[in-house]
PDB file of C-alpha atoms in Angstrom:
ATOM      1  CA  MET A  15      -8.744   4.853 -21.538  1.00  0.00           C
ATOM      2  CA  MET A  16      -7.030   2.432 -19.137  1.00  0.00           C
ATOM      3  CA  ASP A  17      -8.884   0.240 -16.687  1.00  0.00           C
ATOM      4  CA  ILE A  18      -8.106   0.966 -13.018  1.00  0.00           C
ATOM      5  CA  ASP A  19      -7.255  -2.697 -12.355  1.00  0.00           C
ATOM      6  CA  ALA A  20      -4.815  -2.676 -15.299  1.00  0.00           C
ATOM      7  CA  ILE A  21      -3.071   0.377 -13.817  1.00  0.00           C
ATOM      8  CA  PHE A  22      -2.693  -1.364 -10.446  1.00  0.00           C
ATOM      9  CA  ALA A  23      -1.489  -4.569 -12.153  1.00  0.00           C
ATOM     10  CA  ALA A  24       1.115  -2.677 -14.201  1.00  0.00           C
ATOM     11  CA  ASP A  25       2.388  -0.941 -11.060  1.00  0.00           C
ATOM     12  CA  HIS A  26       2.593  -4.322  -9.287  1.00  0.00           C
ATOM     13  CA  GLU A  27       4.966  -5.620 -11.988  1.00  0.00           C
ATOM     14  CA  ARG A  28       7.626  -3.166 -10.782  1.00  0.00           C
ATOM     15  CA  PRO A  29       9.955  -3.997  -7.861  1.00  0.00           C
ATOM     16  CA  PRO A  30       8.458  -3.026  -4.477  1.00  0.00           C
ATOM     17  CA  SER A  31      10.855  -0.099  -4.013  1.00  0.00           C
ATOM     18  CA  GLU A  32       9.710   1.424  -7.331  1.00  0.00           C
ATOM     19  CA  ARG A  33       5.933   1.057  -6.931  1.00  0.00           C
ATOM     20  CA  SER A  34       3.694   4.077  -6.575  1.00  0.00           C
ATOM     21  CA  LEU A  35       0.410   2.361  -5.623  1.00  0.00           C
ATOM     22  CA  PRO A  36      -0.414   0.251  -2.535  1.00  0.00           C
ATOM     23  CA  TRP A  37      -0.552  -3.534  -2.834  1.00  0.00           C
ATOM     24  CA  PRO A  38      -1.679  -6.418  -0.601  1.00  0.00           C
ATOM     25  CA  GLU A  39       0.546  -9.098   0.911  1.00  0.00           C
ATOM     26  CA  THR A  40      -0.576 -12.005   3.088  1.00  0.00           C
ATOM     27  CA  ARG A  41       1.566 -13.972   5.527  1.00  0.00           C
ATOM     28  CA  ASP A  42       0.662 -16.238   8.406  1.00  0.00           C
ATOM     29  CA  GLY A  43      -3.044 -15.527   7.867  1.00  0.00           C
ATOM     30  CA  ILE A  44      -2.697 -11.731   8.125  1.00  0.00           C
ATOM     31  CA  THR A  45      -3.221  -9.442   5.146  1.00  0.00           C
ATOM     32  CA  VAL A  46      -1.536  -6.073   5.022  1.00  0.00           C
ATOM     33  CA  ILE A  47      -1.537  -3.320   2.454  1.00  0.00           C
ATOM     34  CA  ILE A  48       1.908  -1.949   1.687  1.00  0.00           C
ATOM     35  CA  GLU A  49       2.143   1.817   1.361  1.00  0.00           C
ATOM     36  CA  PRO A  50       4.740   2.794  -1.262  1.00  0.00           C
ATOM     37  CA  LYS A  51       7.727   4.620   0.166  1.00  0.00           C
ATOM     38  CA  PRO A  52       7.474   8.406   0.095  1.00  0.00           C
ATOM     39  CA  HIS A  53      10.697  10.158  -0.907  1.00  0.00           C
ATOM     40  CA  TRP A  54      11.253  11.381   2.660  1.00  0.00           C
ATOM     41  CA  ALA A  55      10.736   8.039   4.434  1.00  0.00           C
ATOM     42  CA  SER A  56      13.416   5.537   5.377  1.00  0.00           C
ATOM     43  CA  ASP A  57      11.126   2.521   4.815  1.00  0.00           C
ATOM     44  CA  MET A  58       7.685   1.594   3.543  1.00  0.00           C
ATOM     45  CA  ARG A  59       4.847   0.799   5.950  1.00  0.00           C
ATOM     46  CA  ALA A  60       2.579  -2.234   6.050  1.00  0.00           C
ATOM     47  CA  PHE A  61      -0.959  -1.450   7.268  1.00  0.00           C
ATOM     48  CA  ARG A  62      -3.190  -4.254   8.478  1.00  0.00           C
ATOM     49  CA  ALA A  63      -6.039  -4.522   5.992  1.00  0.00           C
ATOM     50  CA  ASP A  64      -8.813  -4.561   8.563  1.00  0.00           C
ATOM     51  CA  ALA A  65      -7.330  -2.624  11.499  1.00  0.00           C
ATOM     52  CA  ARG A  66      -5.792   0.773  12.100  1.00  0.00           C
ATOM     53  CA  GLU A  67      -2.316  -0.642  12.744  1.00  0.00           C
ATOM     54  CA  TYR A  68       0.955  -0.559  10.851  1.00  0.00           C
ATOM     55  CA  CYS A  69       4.528  -1.805  10.999  1.00  0.00           C
ATOM     56  CA  ALA A  70       7.727  -1.172   9.083  1.00  0.00           C
ATOM     57  CA  TYR A  71       7.917  -3.082   5.794  1.00  0.00           C
ATOM     58  CA  THR A  72      11.325  -4.532   6.702  1.00  0.00           C
ATOM     59  CA  ASP A  73       9.821  -5.905   9.933  1.00  0.00           C
ATOM     60  CA  TRP A  74       6.897  -7.368   7.959  1.00  0.00           C
ATOM     61  CA  THR A  75       9.157  -9.045   5.391  1.00  0.00           C
ATOM     62  CA  ALA A  76      11.374 -10.486   8.130  1.00  0.00           C
ATOM     63  CA  ASN A  77       8.732 -11.506  10.665  1.00  0.00           C
ATOM     64  CA  GLY A  78       5.317 -11.698   8.985  1.00  0.00           C
ATOM     65  CA  ALA A  79       2.523 -11.880  11.564  1.00  0.00           C
ATOM     66  CA  ARG A  80       5.097 -11.573  14.369  1.00  0.00           C
ATOM     67  CA  ALA A  81       6.025  -8.046  13.207  1.00  0.00           C
ATOM     68  CA  ARG A  82       5.524  -5.281  15.751  1.00  0.00           C
ATOM     69  CA  PHE A  83       2.370  -3.390  14.811  1.00  0.00           C
ATOM     70  CA  PHE A  84       1.565   0.080  16.134  1.00  0.00           C
ATOM     71  CA  GLY A  85      -1.819   1.767  16.373  1.00  0.00           C
ATOM     72  CA  HIS A  86      -2.606   4.410  13.757  1.00  0.00           C
ATOM     73  CA  ILE A  87      -5.218   7.032  14.482  1.00  0.00           C
ATOM     74  CA  ASP A  88      -6.913   7.179  11.076  1.00  0.00           C
ATOM     75  CA  THR A  89      -5.561   4.696   8.511  1.00  0.00           C
ATOM     76  CA  SER A  90      -6.035   1.003   7.808  1.00  0.00           C
ATOM     77  CA  GLY A  91      -4.900  -0.926   4.757  1.00  0.00           C
ATOM     78  CA  ASP A  92      -8.414  -0.882   3.341  1.00  0.00           C
ATOM     79  CA  ASP A  93      -8.402   2.929   3.687  1.00  0.00           C
ATOM     80  CA  LEU A  94      -5.120   3.128   1.739  1.00  0.00           C
ATOM     81  CA  THR A  95      -6.467   0.990  -1.089  1.00  0.00           C
ATOM     82  CA  ARG A  96      -9.752   2.899  -1.257  1.00  0.00           C
ATOM     83  CA  LYS A  97      -7.978   6.291  -1.368  1.00  0.00           C
ATOM     84  CA  ALA A  98      -5.530   5.127  -4.049  1.00  0.00           C
ATOM     85  CA  ARG A  99      -8.346   3.763  -6.231  1.00  0.00           C
ATOM     86  CA  MET A 100     -10.272   7.052  -5.867  1.00  0.00           C
ATOM     87  CA  LEU A 101      -7.153   9.027  -6.845  1.00  0.00           C
ATOM     88  CA  VAL A 102      -6.465   6.885  -9.923  1.00  0.00           C
ATOM     89  CA  THR A 103     -10.147   7.060 -10.907  1.00  0.00           C
ATOM     90  CA  SER A 104     -10.066  10.869 -10.753  1.00  0.00           C
ATOM     91  CA  GLU A 105      -6.862  10.893 -12.819  1.00  0.00           C
ATOM     92  CA  ILE A 106      -8.547   8.669 -15.437  1.00  0.00           C
ATOM     93  CA  VAL A 107     -11.521  11.042 -15.571  1.00  0.00           C
ATOM     94  CA  ASP A 108      -9.156  14.014 -15.907  1.00  0.00           C
ATOM     95  CA  GLY A 109      -7.451  12.316 -18.871  1.00  0.00           C
ATOM     96  CA  TYR A 110      -4.124  11.618 -17.161  1.00  0.00           C
ATOM     97  CA  TRP A 111      -4.313   7.911 -18.124  1.00  0.00           C
ATOM     98  CA  SER A 112      -5.152   7.204 -21.743  1.00  0.00           C
TER      99      SER A 112
END
């Protein structure tokens, strides 16, 4: 059985455009959690870790803390990470990861 942290670390070794799990990035004193790009989206989103705000990943990579963040009704970066860890944990329990 794989360890959840090992699964996240292995995913983080892939290029950002090929990742399937969220990951943190910090710039200018602000930490965001990057949401992997869904097949239908034109860009990834960067959610502030501790606030319900997001911006486009391209804006984040170009401007860091000066990126334009928008309010989000129900998701913060911490929420994304928590949900992803719960999903991977349930997949481990179900035998998907061995």
